[in-house]
Short mmCIF file of C-alpha atoms in Angstrom, two decimals:
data_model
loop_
_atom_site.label_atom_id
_atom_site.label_comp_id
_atom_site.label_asym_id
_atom_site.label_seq_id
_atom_site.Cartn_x
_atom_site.Cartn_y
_atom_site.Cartn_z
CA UNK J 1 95.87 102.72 56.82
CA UNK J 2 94.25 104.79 54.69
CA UNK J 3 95.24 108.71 55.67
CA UNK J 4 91.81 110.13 55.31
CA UNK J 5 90.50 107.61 58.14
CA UNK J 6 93.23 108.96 60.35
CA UNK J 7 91.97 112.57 59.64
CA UNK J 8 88.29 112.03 60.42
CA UNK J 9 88.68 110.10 63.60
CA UNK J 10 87.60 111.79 66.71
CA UNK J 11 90.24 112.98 68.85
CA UNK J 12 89.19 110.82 72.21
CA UNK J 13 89.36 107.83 70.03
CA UNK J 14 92.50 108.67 68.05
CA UNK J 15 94.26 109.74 72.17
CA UNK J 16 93.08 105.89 72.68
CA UNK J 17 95.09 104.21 70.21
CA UNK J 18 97.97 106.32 70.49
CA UNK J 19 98.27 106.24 74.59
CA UNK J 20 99.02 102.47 73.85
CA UNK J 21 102.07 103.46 71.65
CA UNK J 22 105.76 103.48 72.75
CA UNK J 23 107.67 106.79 73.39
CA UNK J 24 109.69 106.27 70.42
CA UNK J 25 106.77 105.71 68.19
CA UNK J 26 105.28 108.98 69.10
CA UNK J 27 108.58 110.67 68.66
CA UNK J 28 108.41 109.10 65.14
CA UNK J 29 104.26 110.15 64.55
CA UNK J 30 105.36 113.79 65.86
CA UNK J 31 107.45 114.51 62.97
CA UNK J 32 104.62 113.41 60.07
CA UNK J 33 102.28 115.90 60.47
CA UNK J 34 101.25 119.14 62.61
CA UNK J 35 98.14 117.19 63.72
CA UNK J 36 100.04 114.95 65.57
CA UNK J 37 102.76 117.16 67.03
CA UNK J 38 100.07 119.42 68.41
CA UNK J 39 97.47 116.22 69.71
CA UNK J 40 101.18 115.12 71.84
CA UNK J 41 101.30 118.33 73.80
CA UNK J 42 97.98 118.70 74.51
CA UNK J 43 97.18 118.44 77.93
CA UNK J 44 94.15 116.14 77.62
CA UNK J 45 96.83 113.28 75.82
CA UNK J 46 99.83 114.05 78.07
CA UNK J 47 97.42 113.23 81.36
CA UNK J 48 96.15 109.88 79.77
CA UNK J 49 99.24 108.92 78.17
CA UNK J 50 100.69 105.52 79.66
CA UNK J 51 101.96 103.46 77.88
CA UNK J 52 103.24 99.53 78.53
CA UNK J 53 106.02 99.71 75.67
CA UNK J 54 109.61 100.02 77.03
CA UNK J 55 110.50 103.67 77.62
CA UNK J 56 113.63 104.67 75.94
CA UNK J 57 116.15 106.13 77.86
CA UNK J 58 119.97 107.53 76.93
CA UNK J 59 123.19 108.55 78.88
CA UNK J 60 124.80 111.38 77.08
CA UNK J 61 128.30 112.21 76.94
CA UNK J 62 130.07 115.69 76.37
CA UNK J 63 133.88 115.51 75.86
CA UNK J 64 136.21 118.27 74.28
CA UNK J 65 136.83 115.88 70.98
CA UNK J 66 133.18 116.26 69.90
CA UNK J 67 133.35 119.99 69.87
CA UNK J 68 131.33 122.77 71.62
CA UNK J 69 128.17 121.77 72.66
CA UNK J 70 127.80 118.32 71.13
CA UNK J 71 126.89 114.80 72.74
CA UNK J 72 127.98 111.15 71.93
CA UNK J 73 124.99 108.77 72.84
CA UNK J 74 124.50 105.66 74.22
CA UNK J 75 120.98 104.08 73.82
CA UNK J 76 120.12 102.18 76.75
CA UNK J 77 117.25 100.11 75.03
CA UNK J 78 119.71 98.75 72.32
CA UNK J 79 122.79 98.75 74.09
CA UNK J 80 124.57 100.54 71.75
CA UNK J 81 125.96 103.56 70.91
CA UNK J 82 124.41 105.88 68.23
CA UNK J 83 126.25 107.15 65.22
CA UNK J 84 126.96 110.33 65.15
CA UNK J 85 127.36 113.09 68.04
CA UNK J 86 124.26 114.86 68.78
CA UNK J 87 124.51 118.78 68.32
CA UNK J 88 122.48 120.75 71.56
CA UNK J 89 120.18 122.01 68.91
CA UNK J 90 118.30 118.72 69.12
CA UNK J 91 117.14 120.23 72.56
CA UNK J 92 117.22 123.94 72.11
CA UNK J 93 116.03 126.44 69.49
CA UNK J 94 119.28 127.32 67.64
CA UNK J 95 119.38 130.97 68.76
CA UNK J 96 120.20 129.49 72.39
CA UNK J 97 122.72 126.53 71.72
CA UNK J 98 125.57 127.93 73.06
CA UNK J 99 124.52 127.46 76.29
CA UNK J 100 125.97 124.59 78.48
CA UNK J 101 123.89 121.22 79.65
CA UNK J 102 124.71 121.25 83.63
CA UNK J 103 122.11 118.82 85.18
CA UNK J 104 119.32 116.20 84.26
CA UNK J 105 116.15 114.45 85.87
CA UNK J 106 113.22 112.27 84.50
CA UNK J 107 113.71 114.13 80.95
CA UNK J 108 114.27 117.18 81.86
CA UNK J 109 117.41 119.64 80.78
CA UNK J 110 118.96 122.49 82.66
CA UNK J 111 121.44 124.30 80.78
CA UNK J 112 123.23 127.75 81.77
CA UNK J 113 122.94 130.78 79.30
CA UNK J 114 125.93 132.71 78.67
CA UNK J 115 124.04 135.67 77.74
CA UNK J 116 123.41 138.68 79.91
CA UNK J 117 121.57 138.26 82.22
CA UNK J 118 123.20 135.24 83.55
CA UNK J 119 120.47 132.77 83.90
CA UNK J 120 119.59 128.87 83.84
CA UNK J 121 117.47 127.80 80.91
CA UNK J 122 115.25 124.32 81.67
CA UNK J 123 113.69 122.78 79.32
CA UNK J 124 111.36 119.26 78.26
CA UNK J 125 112.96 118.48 74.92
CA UNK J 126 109.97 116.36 73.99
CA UNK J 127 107.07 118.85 74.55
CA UNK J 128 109.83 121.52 73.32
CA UNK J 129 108.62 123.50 76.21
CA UNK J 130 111.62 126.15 77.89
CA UNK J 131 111.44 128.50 80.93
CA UNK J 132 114.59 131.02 81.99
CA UNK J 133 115.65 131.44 85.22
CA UNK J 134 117.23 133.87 86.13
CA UNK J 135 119.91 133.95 88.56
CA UNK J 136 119.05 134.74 92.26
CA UNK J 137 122.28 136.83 92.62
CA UNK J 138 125.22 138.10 90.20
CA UNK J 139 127.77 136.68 90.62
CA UNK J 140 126.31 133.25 91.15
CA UNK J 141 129.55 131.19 91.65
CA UNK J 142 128.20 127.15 92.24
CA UNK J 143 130.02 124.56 93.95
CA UNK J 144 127.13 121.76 93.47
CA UNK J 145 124.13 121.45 91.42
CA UNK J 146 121.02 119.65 91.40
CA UNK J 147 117.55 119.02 89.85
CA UNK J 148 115.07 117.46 91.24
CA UNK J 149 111.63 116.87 89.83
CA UNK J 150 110.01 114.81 93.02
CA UNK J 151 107.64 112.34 92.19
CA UNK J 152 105.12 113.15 94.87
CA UNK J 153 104.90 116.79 92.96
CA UNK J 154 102.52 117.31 90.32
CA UNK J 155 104.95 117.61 86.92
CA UNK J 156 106.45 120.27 88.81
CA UNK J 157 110.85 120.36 89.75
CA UNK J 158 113.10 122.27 91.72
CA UNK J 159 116.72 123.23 91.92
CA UNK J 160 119.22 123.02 94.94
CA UNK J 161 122.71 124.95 94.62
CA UNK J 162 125.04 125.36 97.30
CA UNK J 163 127.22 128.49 96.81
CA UNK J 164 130.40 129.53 98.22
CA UNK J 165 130.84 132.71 100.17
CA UNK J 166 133.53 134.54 102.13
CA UNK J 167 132.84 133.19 105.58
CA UNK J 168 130.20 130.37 104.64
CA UNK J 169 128.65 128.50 101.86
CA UNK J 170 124.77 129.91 101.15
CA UNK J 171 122.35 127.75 99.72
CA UNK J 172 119.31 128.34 97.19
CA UNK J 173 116.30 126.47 96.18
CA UNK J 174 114.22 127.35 92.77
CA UNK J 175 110.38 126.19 93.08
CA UNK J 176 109.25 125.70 89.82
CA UNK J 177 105.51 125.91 91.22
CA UNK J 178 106.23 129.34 92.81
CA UNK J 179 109.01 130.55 90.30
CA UNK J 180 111.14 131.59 93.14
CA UNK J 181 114.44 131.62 94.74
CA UNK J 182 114.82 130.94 98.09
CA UNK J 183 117.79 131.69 100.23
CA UNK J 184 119.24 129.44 103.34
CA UNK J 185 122.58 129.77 104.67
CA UNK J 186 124.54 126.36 104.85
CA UNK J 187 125.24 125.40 108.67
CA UNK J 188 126.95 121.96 107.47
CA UNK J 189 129.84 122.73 105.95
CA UNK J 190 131.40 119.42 105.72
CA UNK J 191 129.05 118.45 103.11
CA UNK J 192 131.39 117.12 99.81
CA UNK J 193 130.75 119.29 97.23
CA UNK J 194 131.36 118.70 93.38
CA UNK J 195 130.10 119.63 90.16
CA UNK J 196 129.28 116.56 88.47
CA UNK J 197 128.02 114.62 91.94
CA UNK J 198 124.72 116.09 92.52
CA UNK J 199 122.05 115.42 95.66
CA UNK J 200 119.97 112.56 95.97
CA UNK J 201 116.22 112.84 96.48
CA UNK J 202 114.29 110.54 98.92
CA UNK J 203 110.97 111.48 100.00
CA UNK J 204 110.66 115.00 100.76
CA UNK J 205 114.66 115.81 101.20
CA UNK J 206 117.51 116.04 99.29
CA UNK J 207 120.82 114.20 100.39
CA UNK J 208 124.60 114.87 100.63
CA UNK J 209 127.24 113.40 102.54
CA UNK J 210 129.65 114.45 104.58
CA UNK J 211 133.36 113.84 104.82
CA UNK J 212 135.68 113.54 108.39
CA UNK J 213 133.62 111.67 109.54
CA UNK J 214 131.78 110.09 106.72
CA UNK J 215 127.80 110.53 107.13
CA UNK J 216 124.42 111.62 105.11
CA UNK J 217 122.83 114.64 105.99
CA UNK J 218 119.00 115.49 104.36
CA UNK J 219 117.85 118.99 103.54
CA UNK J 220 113.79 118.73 103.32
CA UNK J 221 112.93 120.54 100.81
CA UNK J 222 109.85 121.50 102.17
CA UNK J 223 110.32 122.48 105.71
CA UNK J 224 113.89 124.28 104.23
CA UNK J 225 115.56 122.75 107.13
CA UNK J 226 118.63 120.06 107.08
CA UNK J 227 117.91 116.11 108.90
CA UNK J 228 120.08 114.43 111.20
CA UNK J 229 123.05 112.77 110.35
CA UNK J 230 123.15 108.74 109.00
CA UNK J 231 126.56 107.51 110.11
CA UNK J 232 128.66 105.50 107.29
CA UNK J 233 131.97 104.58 109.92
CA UNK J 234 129.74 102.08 111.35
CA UNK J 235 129.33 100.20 107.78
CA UNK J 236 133.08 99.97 108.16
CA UNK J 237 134.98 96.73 109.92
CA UNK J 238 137.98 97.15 111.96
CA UNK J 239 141.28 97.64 110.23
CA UNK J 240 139.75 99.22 107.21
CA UNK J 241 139.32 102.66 105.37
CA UNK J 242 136.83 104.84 103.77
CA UNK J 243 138.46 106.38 100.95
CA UNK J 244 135.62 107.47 99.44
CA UNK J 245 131.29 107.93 99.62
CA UNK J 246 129.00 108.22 96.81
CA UNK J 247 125.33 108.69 96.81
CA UNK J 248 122.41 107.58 94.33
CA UNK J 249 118.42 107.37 94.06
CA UNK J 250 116.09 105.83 92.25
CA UNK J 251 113.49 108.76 92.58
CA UNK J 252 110.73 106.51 91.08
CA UNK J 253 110.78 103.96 94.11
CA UNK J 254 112.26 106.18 96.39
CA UNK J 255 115.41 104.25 97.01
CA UNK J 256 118.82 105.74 98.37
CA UNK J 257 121.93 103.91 97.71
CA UNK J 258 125.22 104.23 99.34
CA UNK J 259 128.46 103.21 97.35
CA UNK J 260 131.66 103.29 100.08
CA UNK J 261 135.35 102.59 98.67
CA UNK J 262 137.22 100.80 101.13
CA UNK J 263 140.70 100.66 101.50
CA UNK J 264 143.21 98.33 104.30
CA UNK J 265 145.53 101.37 106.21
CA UNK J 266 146.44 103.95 103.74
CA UNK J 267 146.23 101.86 100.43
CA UNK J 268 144.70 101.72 97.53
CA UNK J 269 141.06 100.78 97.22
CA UNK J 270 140.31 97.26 97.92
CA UNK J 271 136.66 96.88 97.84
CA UNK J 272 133.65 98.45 96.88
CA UNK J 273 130.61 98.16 98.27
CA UNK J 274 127.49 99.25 97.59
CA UNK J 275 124.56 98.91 100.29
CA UNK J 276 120.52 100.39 99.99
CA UNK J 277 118.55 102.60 102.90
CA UNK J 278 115.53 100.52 104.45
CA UNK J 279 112.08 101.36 104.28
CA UNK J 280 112.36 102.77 107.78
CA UNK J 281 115.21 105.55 106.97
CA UNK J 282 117.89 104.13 109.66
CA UNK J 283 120.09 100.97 108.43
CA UNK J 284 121.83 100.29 105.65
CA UNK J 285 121.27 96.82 103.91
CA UNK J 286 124.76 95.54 101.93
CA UNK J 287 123.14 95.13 98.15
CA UNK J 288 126.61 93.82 96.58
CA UNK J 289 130.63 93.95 96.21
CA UNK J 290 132.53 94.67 93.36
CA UNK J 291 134.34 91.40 92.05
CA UNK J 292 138.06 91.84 92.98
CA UNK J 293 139.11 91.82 89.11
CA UNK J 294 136.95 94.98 88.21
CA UNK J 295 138.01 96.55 91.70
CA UNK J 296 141.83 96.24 90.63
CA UNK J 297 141.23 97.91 87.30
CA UNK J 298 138.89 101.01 88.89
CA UNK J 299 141.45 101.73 91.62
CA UNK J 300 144.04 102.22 88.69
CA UNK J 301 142.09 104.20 87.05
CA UNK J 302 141.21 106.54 89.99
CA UNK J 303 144.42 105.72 91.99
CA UNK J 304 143.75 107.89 95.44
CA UNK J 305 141.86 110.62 92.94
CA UNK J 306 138.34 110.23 93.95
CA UNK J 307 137.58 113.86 93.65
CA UNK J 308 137.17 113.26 90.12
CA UNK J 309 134.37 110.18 90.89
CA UNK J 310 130.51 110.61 90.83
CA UNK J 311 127.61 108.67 90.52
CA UNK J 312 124.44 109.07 88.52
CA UNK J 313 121.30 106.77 88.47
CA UNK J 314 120.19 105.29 85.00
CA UNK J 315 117.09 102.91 84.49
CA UNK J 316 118.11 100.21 87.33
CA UNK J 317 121.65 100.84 87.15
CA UNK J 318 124.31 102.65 89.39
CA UNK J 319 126.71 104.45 87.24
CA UNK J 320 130.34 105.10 88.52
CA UNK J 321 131.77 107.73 85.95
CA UNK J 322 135.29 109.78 86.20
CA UNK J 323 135.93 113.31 84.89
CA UNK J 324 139.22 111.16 83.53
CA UNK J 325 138.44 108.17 82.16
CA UNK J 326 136.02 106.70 79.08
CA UNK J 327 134.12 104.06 80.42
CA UNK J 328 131.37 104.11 83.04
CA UNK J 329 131.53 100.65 85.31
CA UNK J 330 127.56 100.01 86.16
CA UNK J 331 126.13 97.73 89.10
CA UNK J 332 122.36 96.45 88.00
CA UNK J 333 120.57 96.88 91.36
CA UNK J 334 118.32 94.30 90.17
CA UNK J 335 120.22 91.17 88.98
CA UNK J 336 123.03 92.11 91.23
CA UNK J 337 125.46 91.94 88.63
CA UNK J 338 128.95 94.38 87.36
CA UNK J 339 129.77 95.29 84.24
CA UNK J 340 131.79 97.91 81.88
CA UNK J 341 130.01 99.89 79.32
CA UNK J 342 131.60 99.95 76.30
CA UNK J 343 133.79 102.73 75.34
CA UNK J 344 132.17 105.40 72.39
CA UNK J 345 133.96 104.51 69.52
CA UNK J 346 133.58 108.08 68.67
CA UNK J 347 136.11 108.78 71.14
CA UNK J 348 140.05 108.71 70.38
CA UNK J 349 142.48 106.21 71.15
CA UNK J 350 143.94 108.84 73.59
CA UNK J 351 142.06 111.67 76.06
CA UNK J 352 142.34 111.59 79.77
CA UNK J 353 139.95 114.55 80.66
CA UNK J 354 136.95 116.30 80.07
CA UNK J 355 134.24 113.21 80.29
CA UNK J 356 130.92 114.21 81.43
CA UNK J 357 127.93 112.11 82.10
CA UNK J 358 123.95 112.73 82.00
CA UNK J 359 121.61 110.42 82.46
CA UNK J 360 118.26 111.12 79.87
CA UNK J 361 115.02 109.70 80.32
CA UNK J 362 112.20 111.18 78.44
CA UNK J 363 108.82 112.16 80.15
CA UNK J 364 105.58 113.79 78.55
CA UNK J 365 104.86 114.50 81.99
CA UNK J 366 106.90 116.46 83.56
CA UNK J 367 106.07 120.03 83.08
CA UNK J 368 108.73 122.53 82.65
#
């Protein structure tokens, strides 16, 4: 088309043709012109914008052989992986990229900034928009993680950190809508904490589990209170195990999934099950087992080290990913099938350590 038609088309008929466009085109269109790049974050075309093209969506890996703050990347779309490692400049302006990517949701970042003061840094990479955050308290020691951008909010997010102290673990919740911190102190402290395995959001709380016994607590979010327990042992039959309980949600449909390792006495892991909440909040409903082949090779690869193990959500899929191994094993919620993904080739033959997962899916949306 001819440019200077593009040019003298009214904007609420130029926001028409493009809302039907796919995420990647628009990523593509950004880059041509500063028309474009500035009609995309506009607020009139980011409230209209829907559009019935498939959205892409990556998971990101960080691992000590790329180097400091770089990212192999697997496109989801095209089942492949890209390339080249991705530098964090392709999210940050360059006079912050040494900072460190900790969590993900719905397309948006959260890194921490090295710089003084100590602070989080979240940011939309596609509307380029950042905010700091500073820390509540210095030091701000974390033993878990999590943002949440709820879908009943409007474009707003929050983030949950549970902190340890000397007699008791203190938690803190950022509202993005308020800018603030607030402080609660932690009256469950069996709750599992680690790094990598963050919360899972469904409805208005955010949920953990607990270990000895195995359950799921809720912390609503908005009442800044914890839920009852849901009991896993029960899941359980006689004779058997739980060696180990991982959480996931599909925020979207607000779906909570339970994945339970199960092992016969004190062996290794036998099965793994994974089974989805009801619409009522109280039973658990047995979605699908692992088949026994792929069950053998992930119980060598943890072998009794689960504390490594976590579980992120990704377009349909439960991902199983270890600190310690390459490969992410994936159950499609869906079709009900298993699978491997395959290994980066940008990785090296050998490395036992140091692999980190995010799960990226980009949003116009979601305001930062």
């Amino acid at each position: 088309m001819d440019p200077r038609i593009w040019n003298t088309l009214p904007e609420d008929i130029l926001y028409r043709i493009l809302s039907v466009a796919s995420l990647e085109t628009l990523l593509i269109l950004r880059s041509t012109c500063k028309r474009f790049n500035s009609l995309f974050l506009s607020p009139a075309f980011l409230s209209n914008y829907k559009s019935s093209q498939p959205s892409p969506s990556f998971l990101l890996l960080s691992h000590p052989h790329f180097g400091r703050n770089r990212f192999a990347v697997y496109d989801t779309l095209r089942r492949r992986w890209r390339n080249r490692s991705l530098p964090i400049s392709a999210f940050l302006p360059r006079y912050i990229a040494s900072s460190t990517l900790l969590a993900s949701s719905k397309g948006i970042l959260c890194f921490s900034l090295p710089a003084s003061p100590v602070s989080f840094l979240v940011c939309n990479f596609l509307t380029k928009s950042t905010r700091i955050i500073k820390f509540p308290n210095h030091p701000f020691p974390i033993d878990s993680l999590t943002l949440v951008v709820p879908t009943r909010s409007s474009g707003g997010y929050k983030i949950f950190a549970l902190c340890p102290s000397i007699s008791f673990r203190q938690g803190f919740v950022y509202d993005s809508a308020s800018r603030r911190w607030h402080q609660f102190d932690d009256i469950t402290p069996n709750i599992k904490t680690n790094t990598r395995q963050e919360g899972v959001i469904h409805g208005d709380s955010l949920y953990f589990y607990t270990v000895e016994p195995y359950s799921i607590v809720g912390y609503d979010l908005e009442q800044r209170r914890w839920n009852r327990a849901l009991s896993v042992g029960e899941l359980i039959a006689g004779g058997s195990r739980v060696s180990f309980v991982r959480l996931v949600g599909d925020a979207g449909e607000q779906k909570m999934y339970l994945i339970c390792g199960i092992a016969m006495g004190y062996g290794t892991v036998s099965e793994v099950k994974v089974w989805e909440l009801d619409d009522a909040g109280r039973k658990w409903v047995e979605q699908g087992s692992m088949p026994a082949e792929m069950c053998r090779k992930f119980a060598a690869v943890c072998y009794h080290n689960y504390q490594h193990l976590y579980c992120l959500w990704h377009g349909g899929m439960i991902c199983l990913c270890c600190n310690t191994w390459p490969e992410v094993l994936w159950f499609d919620v869906a079709a009900r099938e298993w699978g491997w993904l395959p290994k980066c080739p940008l990785l090296p033959e050998k490395g036992n350590f140091g692999f980190n997962w995010f799960s990226v899916v980009p949003d116009l949306n979601t305001l930062v």
